[in-house]
């Protein structure tokens, strides 16, 4: 009787594990697409107002647009963390240290970007008081506004992009090392995240403009190809090769 119980439970456990893995792959693929669909329009919605020369006079009258852009960006910020959460359950079976590093980097990235969102929303009451005061030029309102704008830039771009590059390198290195996806996909990811990391650091020195629409956007093209096209669609239709990778690891 004991032998029969173990025999019936073992296949059942494998089916449950396979279902959980497939569910995680679909969720990860969907989140990559959702975060891309949120971050790109969110950036341009906010920048269309905040990049204007008289931005402080425009923020409060267009607070609905600013709030919408902030909401869309927040969806991206939350989504990237959950990508790592769902991937962690799969990746930790292969290399727990790298899996923890990837999860930690995405949590830090998401937190930094939420600080950028908070700075953006603080511009709304500042703009309201600025307009109530008659929009005085050369006032402390403009000084505080410029500081909040810089905090927004650092949170959504300047400081978050290096974390994106670092975390992405950990993730794609695991994809490459354990052959979880075809090598061409993981190589595109490795190149893309390395370009983002390099480009964002170069941007600190003002050599390129890493803001959306700037000349540094070219560094994001390989990552966009990886996150929007290659990886999500591979995960949706094929998935990770987790069992084979685990067998190779155990054999070593």
Short mmCIF file of C-alpha atoms in Angstrom, two decimals:
data_model
loop_
_atom_site.label_atom_id
_atom_site.label_comp_id
_atom_site.label_asym_id
_atom_site.label_seq_id
_atom_site.Cartn_x
_atom_site.Cartn_y
_atom_site.Cartn_z
CA UNK A 1 0.00 0.00 0.00
CA UNK A 2 2.82 2.40 0.85
CA UNK A 3 4.51 1.66 -2.45
CA UNK A 4 1.28 2.35 -4.34
CA UNK A 5 0.79 5.69 -2.55
CA UNK A 6 4.28 6.85 -3.44
CA UNK A 7 3.83 5.84 -7.07
CA UNK A 8 0.59 7.74 -7.46
CA UNK A 9 1.86 10.82 -5.65
CA UNK A 10 5.12 11.14 -7.57
CA UNK A 11 3.59 11.71 -11.03
CA UNK A 12 1.02 14.00 -9.46
CA UNK A 13 3.75 16.12 -7.88
CA UNK A 14 5.52 16.42 -11.22
CA UNK A 15 2.34 17.60 -12.91
CA UNK A 16 1.79 20.24 -10.21
CA UNK A 17 5.37 21.42 -10.55
CA UNK A 18 5.05 21.64 -14.33
CA UNK A 19 1.81 23.60 -14.02
CA UNK A 20 3.39 26.07 -11.58
CA UNK A 21 6.37 26.52 -13.86
CA UNK A 22 4.16 27.11 -16.90
CA UNK A 23 2.02 29.58 -15.00
CA UNK A 24 5.13 31.48 -13.89
CA UNK A 25 6.45 31.60 -17.47
CA UNK A 26 3.18 33.02 -18.79
CA UNK A 27 3.01 35.61 -15.99
CA UNK A 28 6.64 36.66 -16.59
CA UNK A 29 6.02 37.02 -20.33
CA UNK A 30 2.84 39.03 -19.72
CA UNK A 31 4.58 41.30 -17.20
CA UNK A 32 7.42 42.05 -19.62
CA UNK A 33 4.83 43.17 -22.18
CA UNK A 34 2.79 45.13 -19.62
CA UNK A 35 5.80 46.98 -18.22
CA UNK A 36 6.94 47.92 -21.72
CA UNK A 37 3.44 49.11 -22.59
CA UNK A 38 3.41 51.21 -19.40
CA UNK A 39 6.91 52.72 -19.30
CA UNK A 40 7.11 53.97 -22.89
CA UNK A 41 3.87 56.03 -22.98
CA UNK A 42 4.30 56.98 -19.31
CA UNK A 43 7.65 58.58 -20.05
CA UNK A 44 6.40 60.63 -22.97
CA UNK A 45 3.21 61.72 -21.20
CA UNK A 46 5.22 63.16 -18.31
CA UNK A 47 8.01 64.61 -20.42
CA UNK A 48 5.57 66.44 -22.70
CA UNK A 49 4.73 68.67 -19.71
CA UNK A 50 7.86 68.58 -17.55
CA UNK A 51 10.23 69.41 -20.39
CA UNK A 52 8.41 72.63 -21.27
CA UNK A 53 10.22 75.87 -20.46
CA UNK A 54 7.30 77.01 -18.27
CA UNK A 55 6.63 73.55 -16.83
CA UNK A 56 5.77 74.84 -13.36
CA UNK A 57 2.91 76.89 -14.78
CA UNK A 58 1.62 73.85 -16.69
CA UNK A 59 1.76 71.06 -14.10
CA UNK A 60 -1.24 72.02 -11.97
CA UNK A 61 -3.57 72.92 -14.87
CA UNK A 62 -2.65 69.52 -16.38
CA UNK A 63 -2.53 67.61 -13.11
CA UNK A 64 -4.78 64.87 -14.52
CA UNK A 65 -2.24 64.16 -17.25
CA UNK A 66 0.62 64.18 -14.72
CA UNK A 67 -1.28 61.83 -12.43
CA UNK A 68 -2.10 59.52 -15.35
CA UNK A 69 1.52 59.43 -16.45
CA UNK A 70 2.61 58.72 -12.87
CA UNK A 71 0.06 55.92 -12.58
CA UNK A 72 1.23 54.31 -15.82
CA UNK A 73 4.84 54.54 -14.66
CA UNK A 74 3.87 52.99 -11.30
CA UNK A 75 2.42 49.98 -13.12
CA UNK A 76 5.82 49.51 -14.69
CA UNK A 77 7.59 49.90 -11.34
CA UNK A 78 5.43 47.28 -9.67
CA UNK A 79 5.53 44.97 -12.67
CA UNK A 80 9.32 44.74 -12.84
CA UNK A 81 9.46 43.61 -9.22
CA UNK A 82 6.91 40.86 -9.82
CA UNK A 83 8.86 39.67 -12.86
CA UNK A 84 11.74 38.92 -10.51
CA UNK A 85 9.42 37.43 -7.87
CA UNK A 86 7.96 34.90 -10.31
CA UNK A 87 11.35 34.20 -11.88
CA UNK A 88 12.95 33.65 -8.47
CA UNK A 89 11.03 30.43 -7.84
CA UNK A 90 12.51 28.99 -11.02
CA UNK A 91 15.99 30.50 -10.97
CA UNK A 92 16.86 29.67 -7.36
CA UNK A 93 16.87 25.96 -8.29
CA UNK A 94 19.81 26.68 -10.55
CA UNK A 95 21.84 29.31 -8.69
CA UNK A 96 20.31 30.79 -5.55
CA UNK A 97 22.91 33.55 -5.15
CA UNK A 98 22.33 34.92 -8.66
CA UNK A 99 18.57 34.54 -8.25
CA UNK A 100 18.65 36.55 -5.01
CA UNK A 101 20.86 39.16 -6.68
CA UNK A 102 18.40 39.53 -9.54
CA UNK A 103 15.44 39.83 -7.18
CA UNK A 104 17.24 42.38 -5.00
CA UNK A 105 18.29 44.50 -7.99
CA UNK A 106 14.73 44.69 -9.29
CA UNK A 107 13.35 45.61 -5.88
CA UNK A 108 15.94 48.39 -5.60
CA UNK A 109 15.17 49.54 -9.15
CA UNK A 110 11.43 49.64 -8.47
CA UNK A 111 11.94 51.53 -5.21
CA UNK A 112 14.18 54.13 -6.86
CA UNK A 113 11.60 54.68 -9.58
CA UNK A 114 8.78 55.11 -7.05
CA UNK A 115 10.86 57.90 -5.46
CA UNK A 116 10.96 59.48 -8.91
CA UNK A 117 7.17 59.19 -9.13
CA UNK A 118 6.78 60.78 -5.68
CA UNK A 119 8.97 63.70 -6.79
CA UNK A 120 6.81 64.12 -9.89
CA UNK A 121 3.57 64.21 -7.89
CA UNK A 122 5.05 66.78 -5.50
CA UNK A 123 5.29 69.15 -8.45
CA UNK A 124 1.48 69.39 -8.51
CA UNK A 125 1.00 71.26 -5.19
CA UNK A 126 4.17 73.26 -5.89
CA UNK A 127 2.74 74.34 -9.23
CA UNK A 128 -0.56 75.26 -7.57
CA UNK A 129 1.17 77.54 -5.07
CA UNK A 130 3.35 78.95 -7.83
CA UNK A 131 0.26 79.99 -9.81
CA UNK A 132 -1.45 81.38 -6.69
CA UNK A 133 1.58 83.62 -6.13
CA UNK A 134 1.29 85.04 -9.63
CA UNK A 135 4.01 82.85 -11.20
CA UNK A 136 6.96 84.95 -9.99
CA UNK A 137 10.09 84.35 -12.06
CA UNK A 138 13.38 83.73 -10.28
CA UNK A 139 11.53 82.67 -7.10
CA UNK A 140 12.20 79.79 -4.73
CA UNK A 141 9.31 77.95 -6.43
CA UNK A 142 11.45 77.50 -9.52
CA UNK A 143 14.42 76.34 -7.47
CA UNK A 144 12.38 73.67 -5.68
CA UNK A 145 10.72 72.72 -8.97
CA UNK A 146 14.09 72.17 -10.63
CA UNK A 147 15.21 70.01 -7.69
CA UNK A 148 12.07 67.88 -7.91
CA UNK A 149 12.52 67.57 -11.68
CA UNK A 150 16.08 66.38 -11.15
CA UNK A 151 14.89 63.89 -8.52
CA UNK A 152 12.30 62.66 -11.02
CA UNK A 153 15.00 62.23 -13.68
CA UNK A 154 17.33 60.39 -11.30
CA UNK A 155 14.55 58.13 -10.05
CA UNK A 156 13.04 57.21 -13.41
CA UNK A 157 16.23 57.27 -15.48
CA UNK A 158 19.60 58.28 -14.03
CA UNK A 159 19.77 55.85 -11.10
CA UNK A 160 17.27 53.20 -12.16
CA UNK A 161 18.92 52.42 -15.51
CA UNK A 162 22.18 51.12 -13.95
CA UNK A 163 20.10 48.83 -11.72
CA UNK A 164 18.18 47.66 -14.77
CA UNK A 165 21.45 46.88 -16.54
CA UNK A 166 22.95 45.10 -13.55
CA UNK A 167 19.88 43.03 -12.75
CA UNK A 168 19.36 42.23 -16.41
CA UNK A 169 22.92 40.94 -16.72
CA UNK A 170 22.37 38.58 -13.78
CA UNK A 171 19.13 37.34 -15.31
CA UNK A 172 20.39 36.85 -18.87
CA UNK A 173 23.64 35.27 -17.65
CA UNK A 174 21.55 32.59 -15.98
CA UNK A 175 19.53 32.15 -19.17
CA UNK A 176 22.78 31.76 -21.12
CA UNK A 177 24.64 29.62 -18.59
CA UNK A 178 21.88 27.05 -18.08
CA UNK A 179 20.50 27.22 -21.64
CA UNK A 180 17.03 28.09 -20.38
CA UNK A 181 16.25 29.71 -23.74
CA UNK A 182 18.01 29.57 -27.13
CA UNK A 183 21.44 31.14 -26.99
CA UNK A 184 20.57 33.86 -29.51
CA UNK A 185 17.88 35.20 -27.17
CA UNK A 186 20.11 35.26 -24.09
CA UNK A 187 23.00 36.81 -26.06
CA UNK A 188 20.75 39.66 -27.27
CA UNK A 189 19.74 40.19 -23.64
CA UNK A 190 23.33 40.16 -22.40
CA UNK A 191 24.39 42.69 -25.04
CA UNK A 192 21.34 44.85 -24.38
CA UNK A 193 21.68 45.05 -20.62
CA UNK A 194 25.43 45.62 -20.88
CA UNK A 195 24.71 48.51 -23.27
CA UNK A 196 22.15 49.96 -20.83
CA UNK A 197 24.59 49.71 -17.92
CA UNK A 198 27.41 51.29 -19.92
CA UNK A 199 25.20 53.97 -21.47
CA UNK A 200 23.64 54.97 -18.15
CA UNK A 201 27.03 55.42 -16.50
CA UNK A 202 28.28 57.43 -19.48
CA UNK A 203 25.14 59.52 -19.11
CA UNK A 204 26.19 60.52 -15.59
CA UNK A 205 29.08 62.46 -17.13
CA UNK A 206 26.80 64.22 -19.61
CA UNK A 207 28.38 62.58 -22.66
CA UNK A 208 25.01 61.28 -23.87
CA UNK A 209 21.39 62.06 -23.07
CA UNK A 210 19.75 58.97 -21.56
CA UNK A 211 16.34 60.63 -21.09
CA UNK A 212 13.52 59.25 -23.28
CA UNK A 213 13.98 60.62 -26.77
CA UNK A 214 17.63 61.55 -26.15
CA UNK A 215 20.56 60.34 -28.22
CA UNK A 216 21.23 57.63 -25.65
CA UNK A 217 17.99 55.86 -26.61
CA UNK A 218 19.95 53.76 -29.09
CA UNK A 219 21.50 51.89 -26.15
CA UNK A 220 18.03 50.64 -25.19
CA UNK A 221 17.16 49.09 -28.57
CA UNK A 222 18.66 45.61 -27.90
CA UNK A 223 16.95 45.48 -24.49
CA UNK A 224 13.65 46.54 -26.05
CA UNK A 225 14.00 43.74 -28.61
CA UNK A 226 14.75 41.25 -25.83
CA UNK A 227 12.01 42.36 -23.41
CA UNK A 228 9.22 43.12 -25.88
CA UNK A 229 9.73 40.54 -28.62
CA UNK A 230 12.20 37.71 -28.09
CA UNK A 231 11.82 36.56 -24.49
CA UNK A 232 8.06 37.12 -23.92
CA UNK A 233 7.00 35.30 -27.07
CA UNK A 234 9.44 32.45 -26.47
CA UNK A 235 8.08 32.03 -22.94
CA UNK A 236 4.48 32.16 -24.14
CA UNK A 237 4.95 29.48 -26.79
CA UNK A 238 7.85 27.34 -25.50
CA UNK A 239 8.93 28.25 -21.95
CA UNK A 240 12.14 27.71 -19.99
CA UNK A 241 14.05 24.43 -20.24
CA UNK A 242 14.22 24.07 -16.46
CA UNK A 243 14.17 20.24 -16.18
CA UNK A 244 17.08 19.76 -18.61
CA UNK A 245 19.13 22.42 -16.87
CA UNK A 246 18.54 20.83 -13.49
CA UNK A 247 19.64 17.45 -14.80
CA UNK A 248 22.87 18.91 -16.11
CA UNK A 249 23.53 20.68 -12.81
CA UNK A 250 22.88 17.53 -10.80
CA UNK A 251 25.16 15.53 -13.10
CA UNK A 252 28.02 17.95 -12.43
#
